[in-house]
mmCIF file of C-alpha atoms in Angstrom:
data_model
loop_
_atom_site.group_PDB
_atom_site.id
_atom_site.type_symbol
_atom_site.label_atom_id
_atom_site.label_comp_id
_atom_site.label_asym_id
_atom_site.label_seq_id
_atom_site.Cartn_x
_atom_site.Cartn_y
_atom_site.Cartn_z
ATOM 1 C CA MET I 1 0.000 0.000 0.000
ATOM 2 C CA LYS I 2 1.213 3.466 -0.871
ATOM 3 C CA ASP I 3 2.402 5.819 1.856
ATOM 4 C CA LEU I 4 -0.544 8.077 2.783
ATOM 5 C CA LYS I 5 1.777 11.001 3.541
ATOM 6 C CA LYS I 6 3.264 10.809 0.071
ATOM 7 C CA LEU I 7 -0.183 10.402 -1.476
ATOM 8 C CA LYS I 8 -1.472 13.437 0.408
ATOM 9 C CA ALA I 9 1.441 15.540 -0.897
ATOM 10 C CA GLU I 10 0.737 14.376 -4.463
ATOM 11 C CA LEU I 11 -2.981 15.120 -4.218
ATOM 12 C CA LYS I 12 -2.300 18.555 -2.759
ATOM 13 C CA GLN I 13 -0.068 19.351 -5.739
ATOM 14 C CA GLU I 14 -2.895 18.285 -8.046
ATOM 15 C CA ILE I 15 -5.603 20.257 -6.229
ATOM 16 C CA ILE I 16 -3.832 23.627 -5.846
ATOM 17 C CA PRO I 17 -3.752 24.411 -9.623
ATOM 18 C CA MET I 18 -7.449 23.485 -9.828
ATOM 19 C CA ILE I 19 -8.466 26.236 -7.394
ATOM 20 C CA ASP I 20 -9.605 29.460 -9.077
ATOM 21 C CA LEU I 21 -7.569 32.104 -7.239
ATOM 22 C CA SER I 22 -9.284 34.944 -9.121
ATOM 23 C CA ARG I 23 -12.348 34.651 -6.869
ATOM 24 C CA ASP I 24 -13.335 33.592 -3.357
ATOM 25 C CA VAL I 25 -13.595 29.816 -3.390
ATOM 26 C CA SER I 26 -15.909 28.335 -0.765
ATOM 27 C CA ASP I 27 -14.993 25.512 1.595
ATOM 28 C CA GLU I 28 -17.654 23.371 -0.087
ATOM 29 C CA GLU I 29 -15.956 23.735 -3.489
ATOM 30 C CA ILE I 30 -12.595 22.751 -1.997
ATOM 31 C CA GLU I 31 -14.220 19.738 -0.341
ATOM 32 C CA GLU I 32 -15.808 18.662 -3.643
ATOM 33 C CA LEU I 33 -12.419 18.790 -5.394
ATOM 34 C CA ILE I 34 -10.827 16.777 -2.591
ATOM 35 C CA ASP I 35 -13.649 14.218 -2.533
ATOM 36 C CA SER I 36 -13.404 13.703 -6.287
ATOM 37 C CA LEU I 37 -9.657 13.089 -6.218
ATOM 38 C CA VAL I 38 -9.709 10.929 -3.083
ATOM 39 C CA LEU I 39 -12.522 8.829 -4.523
ATOM 40 C CA SER I 40 -10.693 8.182 -7.808
ATOM 41 C CA ARG I 41 -7.371 7.436 -6.103
ATOM 42 C CA GLY I 42 -9.153 5.290 -3.541
ATOM 43 C CA ARG I 43 -10.408 3.017 -6.302
ATOM 44 C CA GLU I 44 -6.960 2.763 -7.868
ATOM 45 C CA MET I 45 -5.168 1.987 -4.603
ATOM 46 C CA VAL I 46 -7.938 0.203 -2.691
ATOM 47 C CA LEU I 47 -7.971 2.612 0.242
ATOM 48 C CA THR I 48 -10.123 1.786 3.250
ATOM 49 C CA LEU I 49 -12.941 4.086 4.325
ATOM 50 C CA SER I 50 -10.883 5.171 7.352
ATOM 51 C CA GLU I 51 -7.885 6.016 5.146
ATOM 52 C CA LYS I 52 -10.091 8.020 2.767
ATOM 53 C CA GLN I 53 -11.569 10.008 5.648
ATOM 54 C CA THR I 54 -8.119 10.694 7.102
ATOM 55 C CA LEU I 55 -6.822 11.764 3.697
ATOM 56 C CA ARG I 56 -9.842 14.002 3.111
ATOM 57 C CA THR I 57 -9.548 15.746 6.502
ATOM 58 C CA GLU I 58 -5.791 16.271 6.324
ATOM 59 C CA LEU I 59 -5.944 17.579 2.765
ATOM 60 C CA PHE I 60 -8.647 20.094 3.641
ATOM 61 C CA ASP I 61 -6.789 21.212 6.786
ATOM 62 C CA SER I 62 -3.540 21.663 4.855
ATOM 63 C CA ILE I 63 -5.229 23.743 2.132
ATOM 64 C CA ARG I 64 -7.856 25.687 4.032
ATOM 65 C CA LYS I 65 -6.854 25.553 7.699
ATOM 66 C CA LYS I 66 -3.736 25.153 9.836
ATOM 67 C CA GLY I 67 -2.449 21.779 8.678
ATOM 68 C CA ILE I 68 -1.848 19.084 11.247
ATOM 69 C CA ILE I 69 -2.222 21.453 14.214
ATOM 70 C CA GLN I 70 -5.836 22.240 13.255
ATOM 71 C CA GLN I 71 -7.079 19.368 15.405
ATOM 72 C CA LEU I 72 -5.177 20.818 18.376
ATOM 73 C CA ILE I 73 -6.672 24.255 17.732
ATOM 74 C CA ASP I 74 -10.135 22.674 17.670
ATOM 75 C CA ASP I 75 -9.549 20.759 20.918
ATOM 76 C CA PRO I 76 -11.022 22.822 23.810
ATOM 77 C CA LYS I 77 -8.812 20.971 26.326
ATOM 78 C CA VAL I 78 -5.611 22.195 24.653
ATOM 79 C CA THR I 79 -4.585 25.563 26.103
ATOM 80 C CA GLU I 80 -1.101 25.928 24.582
ATOM 81 C CA ILE I 81 0.514 24.719 21.357
ATOM 82 C CA MET I 82 4.295 25.048 20.956
ATOM 83 C CA VAL I 83 5.769 24.253 17.544
ATOM 84 C CA ASN I 84 9.577 24.040 17.669
ATOM 85 C CA GLY I 85 10.422 23.606 14.005
ATOM 86 C CA THR I 86 8.953 20.783 11.954
ATOM 87 C CA GLU I 87 9.880 17.911 14.249
ATOM 88 C CA ASN I 88 8.868 18.938 17.760
ATOM 89 C CA ILE I 89 5.348 19.947 18.763
ATOM 90 C CA PHE I 90 4.512 20.309 22.452
ATOM 91 C CA ILE I 91 1.049 20.889 23.880
ATOM 92 C CA GLU I 92 -0.486 21.782 27.207
ATOM 93 C CA ARG I 93 -3.696 19.889 27.866
ATOM 94 C CA ASP I 94 -5.552 19.943 31.192
ATOM 95 C CA GLY I 95 -2.552 21.686 32.780
ATOM 96 C CA ALA I 96 -0.011 19.015 31.712
ATOM 97 C CA LEU I 97 2.748 19.648 29.162
ATOM 98 C CA PHE I 98 3.877 16.868 26.823
ATOM 99 C CA LYS I 99 5.268 16.202 23.348
ATOM 100 C CA TRP I 100 2.729 15.436 20.632
ATOM 101 C CA ASP I 101 3.263 12.298 18.559
ATOM 102 C CA ARG I 102 2.869 14.093 15.224
ATOM 103 C CA ASN I 103 4.951 16.600 13.285
ATOM 104 C CA PHE I 104 4.937 18.704 10.125
ATOM 105 C CA GLU I 105 5.972 16.719 7.074
ATOM 106 C CA SER I 106 8.065 19.534 5.605
ATOM 107 C CA LEU I 107 9.327 23.039 6.239
ATOM 108 C CA ASN I 108 7.105 24.257 3.407
ATOM 109 C CA ASP I 109 4.003 22.936 5.213
ATOM 110 C CA LEU I 110 4.966 24.788 8.388
ATOM 111 C CA ASN I 111 5.758 27.990 6.488
ATOM 112 C CA ASP I 112 2.398 27.786 4.698
ATOM 113 C CA VAL I 113 0.617 27.679 8.061
ATOM 114 C CA ILE I 114 2.670 30.607 9.388
ATOM 115 C CA GLN I 115 1.949 32.784 6.352
ATOM 116 C CA GLN I 116 -1.751 31.959 6.558
ATOM 117 C CA ILE I 117 -1.857 32.987 10.230
ATOM 118 C CA ALA I 118 0.063 36.218 9.564
ATOM 119 C CA ALA I 119 -2.083 37.155 6.564
ATOM 120 C CA HIS I 120 -5.300 36.692 8.567
ATOM 121 C CA SER I 121 -4.092 39.320 11.058
ATOM 122 C CA ASN I 122 -2.715 41.639 8.348
ATOM 123 C CA ARG I 123 0.816 40.914 9.507
ATOM 124 C CA VAL I 124 3.990 40.208 7.554
ATOM 125 C CA VAL I 125 6.593 37.712 8.736
ATOM 126 C CA ASN I 126 9.773 36.783 6.874
ATOM 127 C CA GLU I 127 13.554 36.851 7.301
ATOM 128 C CA GLY I 128 13.513 40.643 7.180
ATOM 129 C CA SER I 129 10.794 40.826 9.865
ATOM 130 C CA PRO I 130 11.147 37.493 11.701
ATOM 131 C CA ILE I 131 9.033 38.166 14.811
ATOM 132 C CA VAL I 132 5.282 38.721 14.751
ATOM 133 C CA ASP I 133 2.290 38.589 17.086
ATOM 134 C CA ALA I 134 -1.009 37.567 15.532
ATOM 135 C CA ARG I 135 -4.273 35.823 16.366
ATOM 136 C CA LEU I 136 -6.433 33.054 14.996
ATOM 137 C CA GLU I 137 -10.061 33.230 13.946
ATOM 138 C CA ASN I 138 -11.113 31.856 17.351
ATOM 139 C CA GLY I 139 -9.204 34.601 19.197
ATOM 140 C CA SER I 140 -6.169 32.505 20.151
ATOM 141 C CA ARG I 141 -2.951 34.469 20.588
ATOM 142 C CA VAL I 142 -0.072 33.532 18.253
ATOM 143 C CA ASN I 143 3.617 34.399 18.442
ATOM 144 C CA VAL I 144 5.907 33.496 15.531
ATOM 145 C CA VAL I 145 9.712 33.630 15.490
ATOM 146 C CA MET I 146 11.469 32.654 12.272
ATOM 147 C CA ASN I 147 14.993 32.272 10.950
ATOM 148 C CA PRO I 148 17.510 33.788 11.338
ATOM 149 C CA VAL I 149 16.418 34.686 14.881
ATOM 150 C CA ALA I 150 15.144 31.181 15.727
ATOM 151 C CA LEU I 151 18.048 28.823 15.094
ATOM 152 C CA ASN I 152 15.860 25.696 15.263
ATOM 153 C CA GLY I 153 12.823 27.492 13.858
ATOM 154 C CA PRO I 154 10.356 28.456 12.731
ATOM 155 C CA ILE I 155 8.830 28.632 16.219
ATOM 156 C CA VAL I 156 5.069 29.039 16.659
ATOM 157 C CA THR I 157 3.441 29.472 20.069
ATOM 158 C CA ILE I 158 -0.344 29.496 20.284
ATOM 159 C CA ARG I 159 -2.217 30.413 23.471
ATOM 160 C CA ARG I 160 -5.784 29.164 23.163
ATOM 161 C CA PHE I 161 -8.482 30.927 25.160
ATOM 162 C CA PRO I 162 -11.741 29.278 26.239
ATOM 163 C CA ASP I 163 -14.600 29.425 23.739
ATOM 164 C CA LYS I 164 -16.769 30.802 26.536
ATOM 165 C CA PRO I 165 -15.170 33.749 28.354
ATOM 166 C CA ILE I 166 -14.190 32.958 31.939
ATOM 167 C CA ARG I 167 -16.099 35.170 34.355
ATOM 168 C CA MET I 168 -15.233 36.108 37.917
ATOM 169 C CA ASP I 169 -17.618 33.459 39.282
ATOM 170 C CA ASP I 170 -15.607 30.844 37.367
ATOM 171 C CA LEU I 171 -12.347 32.129 38.875
ATOM 172 C CA ILE I 172 -13.881 31.918 42.338
ATOM 173 C CA GLY I 173 -14.923 28.340 41.550
ATOM 174 C CA PHE I 174 -11.358 27.534 40.451
ATOM 175 C CA GLY I 175 -10.069 28.886 43.763
ATOM 176 C CA ALA I 176 -8.178 31.774 42.125
ATOM 177 C CA LEU I 177 -9.633 34.226 44.642
ATOM 178 C CA THR I 178 -12.264 34.402 47.370
ATOM 179 C CA PRO I 179 -15.821 35.769 46.996
ATOM 180 C CA GLU I 180 -14.840 38.528 49.441
ATOM 181 C CA ALA I 181 -11.929 39.665 47.252
ATOM 182 C CA ALA I 182 -14.062 39.459 44.094
ATOM 183 C CA GLU I 183 -16.784 41.608 45.654
ATOM 184 C CA PHE I 184 -14.165 44.124 46.767
ATOM 185 C CA LEU I 185 -12.768 44.319 43.214
ATOM 186 C CA ARG I 186 -16.278 44.635 41.759
ATOM 187 C CA LYS I 187 -16.894 47.759 43.826
ATOM 188 C CA LEU I 188 -13.501 49.184 42.836
ATOM 189 C CA VAL I 189 -14.151 48.664 39.112
ATOM 190 C CA ILE I 190 -17.645 50.179 39.236
ATOM 191 C CA SER I 191 -16.288 53.139 41.218
ATOM 192 C CA GLY I 192 -13.579 53.865 38.648
ATOM 193 C CA TYR I 193 -10.361 52.894 40.422
ATOM 194 C CA ASN I 194 -7.379 52.544 38.061
ATOM 195 C CA ILE I 195 -6.280 48.922 38.368
ATOM 196 C CA PHE I 196 -3.084 47.309 37.102
ATOM 197 C CA ILE I 197 -2.795 43.505 36.912
ATOM 198 C CA SER I 198 0.703 42.066 37.225
ATOM 199 C CA GLY I 199 2.089 38.552 37.050
ATOM 200 C CA GLY I 200 4.499 36.218 35.329
ATOM 201 C CA THR I 201 4.060 34.484 31.981
ATOM 202 C CA GLY I 202 1.054 32.163 32.017
ATOM 203 C CA SER I 203 -0.268 33.488 35.324
ATOM 204 C CA GLY I 204 -3.657 34.363 33.799
ATOM 205 C CA LYS I 205 -3.361 38.147 33.457
ATOM 206 C CA THR I 206 -5.452 38.442 30.285
ATOM 207 C CA THR I 207 -8.107 36.070 31.616
ATOM 208 C CA PHE I 208 -8.328 38.044 34.862
ATOM 209 C CA LEU I 209 -8.417 41.375 33.027
ATOM 210 C CA ASN I 210 -11.279 40.074 30.909
ATOM 211 C CA ALA I 211 -13.220 38.897 33.967
ATOM 212 C CA LEU I 212 -12.588 42.191 35.766
ATOM 213 C CA SER I 213 -13.710 44.186 32.712
ATOM 214 C CA ASN I 214 -17.125 42.577 32.861
ATOM 215 C CA TYR I 215 -17.814 44.517 36.082
ATOM 216 C CA ILE I 216 -17.788 47.784 34.098
ATOM 217 C CA PRO I 217 -21.323 49.216 33.834
ATOM 218 C CA SER I 218 -22.875 48.543 30.432
ATOM 219 C CA THR I 219 -23.775 52.235 30.020
ATOM 220 C CA GLU I 220 -20.140 53.311 29.677
ATOM 221 C CA ARG I 221 -18.012 53.737 26.551
ATOM 222 C CA ILE I 222 -15.037 51.379 26.629
ATOM 223 C CA ILE I 223 -11.999 51.473 24.348
ATOM 224 C CA THR I 224 -9.716 48.426 24.360
ATOM 225 C CA ILE I 225 -6.168 48.639 22.992
ATOM 226 C CA GLU I 226 -4.192 45.461 22.294
ATOM 227 C CA ASP I 227 -1.278 44.143 20.256
ATOM 228 C CA SER I 228 -3.464 41.188 19.265
ATOM 229 C CA ALA I 229 -7.158 41.458 20.119
ATOM 230 C CA GLU I 230 -7.944 38.890 22.836
ATOM 231 C CA LEU I 231 -10.344 40.499 25.293
ATOM 232 C CA GLN I 232 -13.916 39.217 25.247
ATOM 233 C CA ILE I 233 -15.948 41.927 26.969
ATOM 234 C CA MET I 234 -19.637 41.030 26.991
ATOM 235 C CA GLY I 235 -22.793 43.112 27.317
ATOM 236 C CA VAL I 236 -21.298 46.540 26.537
ATOM 237 C CA PRO I 237 -22.868 48.062 23.408
ATOM 238 C CA ASN I 238 -20.566 51.119 23.307
ATOM 239 C CA LEU I 239 -17.350 49.147 22.861
ATOM 240 C CA VAL I 240 -14.451 50.139 20.567
ATOM 241 C CA ARG I 241 -11.667 47.599 19.925
ATOM 242 C CA LEU I 242 -8.310 48.825 18.619
ATOM 243 C CA GLU I 243 -5.353 46.694 17.537
ATOM 244 C CA THR I 244 -1.778 47.627 16.645
ATOM 245 C CA ARG I 245 -0.458 47.146 13.123
ATOM 246 C CA ASN I 246 3.013 46.342 11.838
ATOM 247 C CA ALA I 247 4.553 47.959 8.790
ATOM 248 C CA ASN I 248 4.075 45.916 5.619
ATOM 249 C CA VAL I 249 5.531 45.554 2.143
ATOM 250 C CA GLU I 250 2.841 47.817 0.661
ATOM 251 C CA GLY I 251 4.352 50.744 2.555
ATOM 252 C CA CYS I 252 1.762 50.971 5.351
ATOM 253 C CA LYS I 253 3.283 52.595 8.404
ATOM 254 C CA PRO I 254 3.216 50.776 11.740
ATOM 255 C CA ILE I 255 0.610 51.805 14.300
ATOM 256 C CA ASN I 256 1.861 51.063 17.791
ATOM 257 C CA MET I 257 0.360 51.049 21.266
ATOM 258 C CA ARG I 258 1.340 54.663 21.919
ATOM 259 C CA ASP I 259 -0.432 55.806 18.755
ATOM 260 C CA LEU I 260 -3.603 53.992 19.769
ATOM 261 C CA ILE I 261 -3.616 55.332 23.339
ATOM 262 C CA LYS I 262 -3.274 58.892 22.029
ATOM 263 C CA THR I 263 -6.068 58.272 19.513
ATOM 264 C CA ALA I 264 -8.299 56.725 22.181
ATOM 265 C CA LEU I 265 -8.121 59.938 24.218
ATOM 266 C CA ARG I 266 -9.856 61.754 21.337
ATOM 267 C CA MET I 267 -12.687 59.215 21.194
ATOM 268 C CA ARG I 268 -14.506 60.312 24.351
ATOM 269 C CA PRO I 269 -13.782 57.156 26.388
ATOM 270 C CA ASP I 270 -15.218 56.460 29.823
ATOM 271 C CA ARG I 271 -12.689 53.661 30.259
ATOM 272 C CA ILE I 272 -9.465 52.758 28.491
ATOM 273 C CA ILE I 273 -8.321 49.137 28.748
ATOM 274 C CA VAL I 274 -4.799 48.345 27.529
ATOM 275 C CA GLY I 275 -4.231 44.611 27.077
ATOM 276 C CA GLU I 276 -0.566 44.648 28.063
ATOM 277 C CA ILE I 277 2.069 47.342 28.460
ATOM 278 C CA ARG I 278 5.634 46.397 27.548
ATOM 279 C CA ASP I 279 7.388 49.612 26.532
ATOM 280 C CA GLY I 280 7.218 53.407 26.423
ATOM 281 C CA ALA I 281 3.429 53.204 26.039
ATOM 282 C CA ALA I 282 3.452 53.029 29.855
ATOM 283 C CA LEU I 283 3.882 56.822 29.947
ATOM 284 C CA ASP I 284 0.849 57.384 27.709
ATOM 285 C CA PHE I 285 -1.231 55.007 29.834
ATOM 286 C CA LEU I 286 -0.236 56.865 33.014
ATOM 287 C CA GLN I 287 -1.041 60.218 31.449
ATOM 288 C CA ALA I 288 -4.438 58.922 30.300
ATOM 289 C CA ALA I 289 -5.198 57.663 33.805
ATOM 290 C CA ASN I 290 -4.066 61.030 35.188
ATOM 291 C CA THR I 291 -6.297 63.117 32.909
ATOM 292 C CA GLY I 292 -9.746 62.181 34.125
ATOM 293 C CA HIS I 293 -10.089 58.702 32.606
ATOM 294 C CA ASP I 294 -10.855 56.908 35.839
ATOM 295 C CA GLY I 295 -11.340 53.162 35.734
ATOM 296 C CA SER I 296 -8.459 52.455 33.346
ATOM 297 C CA LEU I 297 -7.199 48.875 33.362
ATOM 298 C CA SER I 298 -4.035 47.207 32.092
ATOM 299 C CA THR I 299 -1.565 44.373 32.678
ATOM 300 C CA GLY I 300 2.185 43.887 32.794
ATOM 301 C CA HIS I 301 4.839 41.266 33.513
ATOM 302 C CA ALA I 302 6.330 41.362 37.014
ATOM 303 C CA ASN I 303 7.209 39.153 39.983
ATOM 304 C CA SER I 304 5.328 41.185 42.602
ATOM 305 C CA ALA I 305 3.311 44.362 43.032
ATOM 306 C CA ARG I 306 6.456 46.249 44.089
ATOM 307 C CA ASP I 307 8.374 44.849 41.129
ATOM 308 C CA MET I 308 5.578 46.035 38.808
ATOM 309 C CA LEU I 309 6.209 49.619 39.916
ATOM 310 C CA SER I 310 9.917 49.259 39.112
ATOM 311 C CA ARG I 311 9.097 47.827 35.708
ATOM 312 C CA MET I 312 6.731 50.729 35.017
ATOM 313 C CA GLU I 313 9.530 53.156 35.797
ATOM 314 C CA THR I 314 11.803 51.339 33.345
ATOM 315 C CA MET I 315 9.121 51.252 30.637
ATOM 316 C CA VAL I 316 8.419 54.977 30.975
ATOM 317 C CA LEU I 317 12.137 55.655 30.552
ATOM 318 C CA MET I 318 12.021 53.689 27.274
ATOM 319 C CA GLY I 319 9.756 56.365 25.861
ATOM 320 C CA MET I 320 11.113 59.557 27.429
ATOM 321 C CA GLN I 321 13.971 60.690 29.614
ATOM 322 C CA LEU I 322 12.296 62.075 32.728
ATOM 323 C CA PRO I 323 13.538 62.516 36.297
ATOM 324 C CA LEU I 324 12.833 59.391 38.347
ATOM 325 C CA ALA I 325 10.978 61.437 40.964
ATOM 326 C CA ALA I 326 8.604 62.768 38.296
ATOM 327 C CA ILE I 327 7.945 59.260 36.984
ATOM 328 C CA ARG I 328 7.198 57.942 40.456
ATOM 329 C CA ARG I 329 4.808 60.797 41.157
ATOM 330 C CA GLN I 330 3.007 59.998 37.885
ATOM 331 C CA ILE I 331 2.692 56.325 38.833
ATOM 332 C CA ALA I 332 1.554 57.096 42.390
ATOM 333 C CA SER I 333 -1.083 59.466 41.067
ATOM 334 C CA ALA I 334 -2.291 57.262 38.188
ATOM 335 C CA VAL I 335 -2.410 53.737 39.627
ATOM 336 C CA ASP I 336 -4.800 53.053 42.492
ATOM 337 C CA ILE I 337 -4.655 49.273 42.829
ATOM 338 C CA ILE I 338 -2.260 46.487 41.779
ATOM 339 C CA VAL I 339 -3.592 42.927 41.568
ATOM 340 C CA HIS I 340 -0.716 40.439 41.418
ATOM 341 C CA LEU I 341 -1.267 36.933 40.043
ATOM 342 C CA GLY I 342 0.910 33.856 40.188
ATOM 343 C CA ARG I 343 1.060 30.237 39.126
ATOM 344 C CA LEU I 344 1.750 27.750 41.907
ATOM 345 C CA ARG I 345 3.652 24.466 41.747
ATOM 346 C CA ASP I 346 0.439 22.526 41.153
ATOM 347 C CA LYS I 347 -0.062 24.723 38.026
ATOM 348 C CA SER I 348 -3.086 26.492 39.559
ATOM 349 C CA ARG I 349 -3.376 30.245 39.030
ATOM 350 C CA LYS I 350 -4.072 32.425 42.081
ATOM 351 C CA VAL I 351 -4.446 36.038 43.088
ATOM 352 C CA LEU I 352 -1.431 36.383 45.365
ATOM 353 C CA GLU I 353 -1.754 40.015 46.344
ATOM 354 C CA ILE I 354 -4.095 43.001 46.097
ATOM 355 C CA THR I 355 -2.289 46.200 46.992
ATOM 356 C CA GLU I 356 -3.258 49.859 47.139
ATOM 357 C CA VAL I 357 -0.859 52.542 45.914
ATOM 358 C CA THR I 358 -1.103 55.043 48.750
ATOM 359 C CA GLY I 359 1.112 57.845 47.488
ATOM 360 C CA TYR I 360 4.597 59.212 46.983
ATOM 361 C CA GLY I 361 6.682 59.430 50.140
ATOM 362 C CA ALA I 362 9.146 62.037 51.327
ATOM 363 C CA ASP I 363 11.910 59.448 50.886
ATOM 364 C CA GLY I 364 11.234 59.345 47.144
ATOM 365 C CA GLU I 365 9.581 55.909 47.195
ATOM 366 C CA ILE I 366 6.060 54.941 46.134
ATOM 367 C CA LYS I 367 4.048 53.822 49.153
ATOM 368 C CA LEU I 368 2.005 50.614 49.069
ATOM 369 C CA GLY I 369 -0.726 49.394 51.381
ATOM 370 C CA PRO I 370 -1.378 45.620 51.221
ATOM 371 C CA LEU I 371 -5.107 44.781 51.234
ATOM 372 C CA PHE I 372 -5.217 41.040 50.460
ATOM 373 C CA ARG I 373 -2.415 38.474 50.507
ATOM 374 C CA TYR I 374 -2.326 34.765 49.669
ATOM 375 C CA ASN I 375 -1.285 32.891 52.793
ATOM 376 C CA GLU I 376 -1.608 29.237 53.776
ATOM 377 C CA ASN I 377 -3.682 28.265 50.735
ATOM 378 C CA ARG I 378 -6.093 31.184 51.060
ATOM 379 C CA LEU I 379 -6.358 34.823 50.014
ATOM 380 C CA GLU I 380 -6.754 36.752 53.278
ATOM 381 C CA CYS I 381 -7.828 40.338 53.888
ATOM 382 C CA ILE I 382 -4.953 42.019 55.758
ATOM 383 C CA GLY I 383 -5.681 45.740 55.411
ATOM 384 C CA LYS I 384 -8.208 48.450 54.682
ATOM 385 C CA LEU I 385 -8.479 50.768 51.695
ATOM 386 C CA LYS I 386 -7.023 54.205 52.493
ATOM 387 C CA PHE I 387 -8.577 56.242 49.689
ATOM 388 C CA THR I 388 -12.322 55.616 49.716
ATOM 389 C CA GLU I 389 -13.586 58.778 47.986
ATOM 390 C CA LYS I 390 -14.486 57.009 44.732
ATOM 391 C CA LEU I 391 -16.305 54.270 46.623
ATOM 392 C CA GLU I 392 -18.230 56.852 48.587
ATOM 393 C CA ARG I 393 -19.246 58.740 45.437
ATOM 394 C CA ASN I 394 -20.731 55.517 44.076
ATOM 395 C CA GLY I 395 -22.637 54.611 47.220
ATOM 396 C CA PHE I 396 -20.279 51.916 48.518
ATOM 397 C CA ALA I 397 -19.185 53.666 51.704
#
């Protein structure tokens, strides 16, 4: 019996020239072409029904979808897909990481998938621009690193988000935080406190930001700003979603996070939500939060609430050379609350700390007041909010 992999490659070469690229070809037309070829070859080679079905599915996925990893993308239990070149594919399923028993048949197949992903998000990725962030149709976040940067590349990392957005009640059920802490955060969000979510990679920052955003009153105008659109805010009719854009070969200029934050300020927002701050855009976010846009939300990578403040200082300095004292005053004035998340040894994600930024001290340091802290397998209330004016204005005194 003929090798199915080789047969699939041959059939793909036959089908591609048959597709009319001058118009939009439907999935049904592609399937009809595949069925016709598989049926005729099946008679010649005496393929079993199971082999025909496998051939049909893999051909369609390689032409119209994401090749062999399409079945992983479709699997709701898979939360992370890591493609390390053609030979090594690792997946995270149900919190466990392991190597998948399949691989891409050729570098061309992998490159085809990468170009399809990039094109869907209006991105360009090649040797001249080897790093790109993109997203899939289902909202999954994609990072691609190609040669010459990735020596064993191309490298594709896909973070899959749940089909149904995780709400705060779900996080309480998972044990990520207590009902008391969730209710406290609900009041803060409604009252317009500026909240920054910090944590390490994979700690659940985006998921938590999404859940927190759903506390925003539906009557408000929200503008979200992201590198790759991931947030799934529900029940807010006046919602504007903005996404950065890379430069491309057609001469389109890049539109970065700073550009979008400045634009958002002219769009009469009640709230500005920035998916993640990594660079000099931190200064624009702080200025937005300091100019009457209460209730701003964002996330950043850090090891603790205190470390997040240091990282903010560094990020502001990436965009503008300012005195450190001026930067710290900006941060102390703009950020009200820091929620720090972490991932424990058992792979569970927890709120480890909720801290209030209480001001700028005479010693030149930003003052913090711990409110909740994870201790002995539970998030405990350890302090009281100092600045309650916003709560009082909204009837939560």
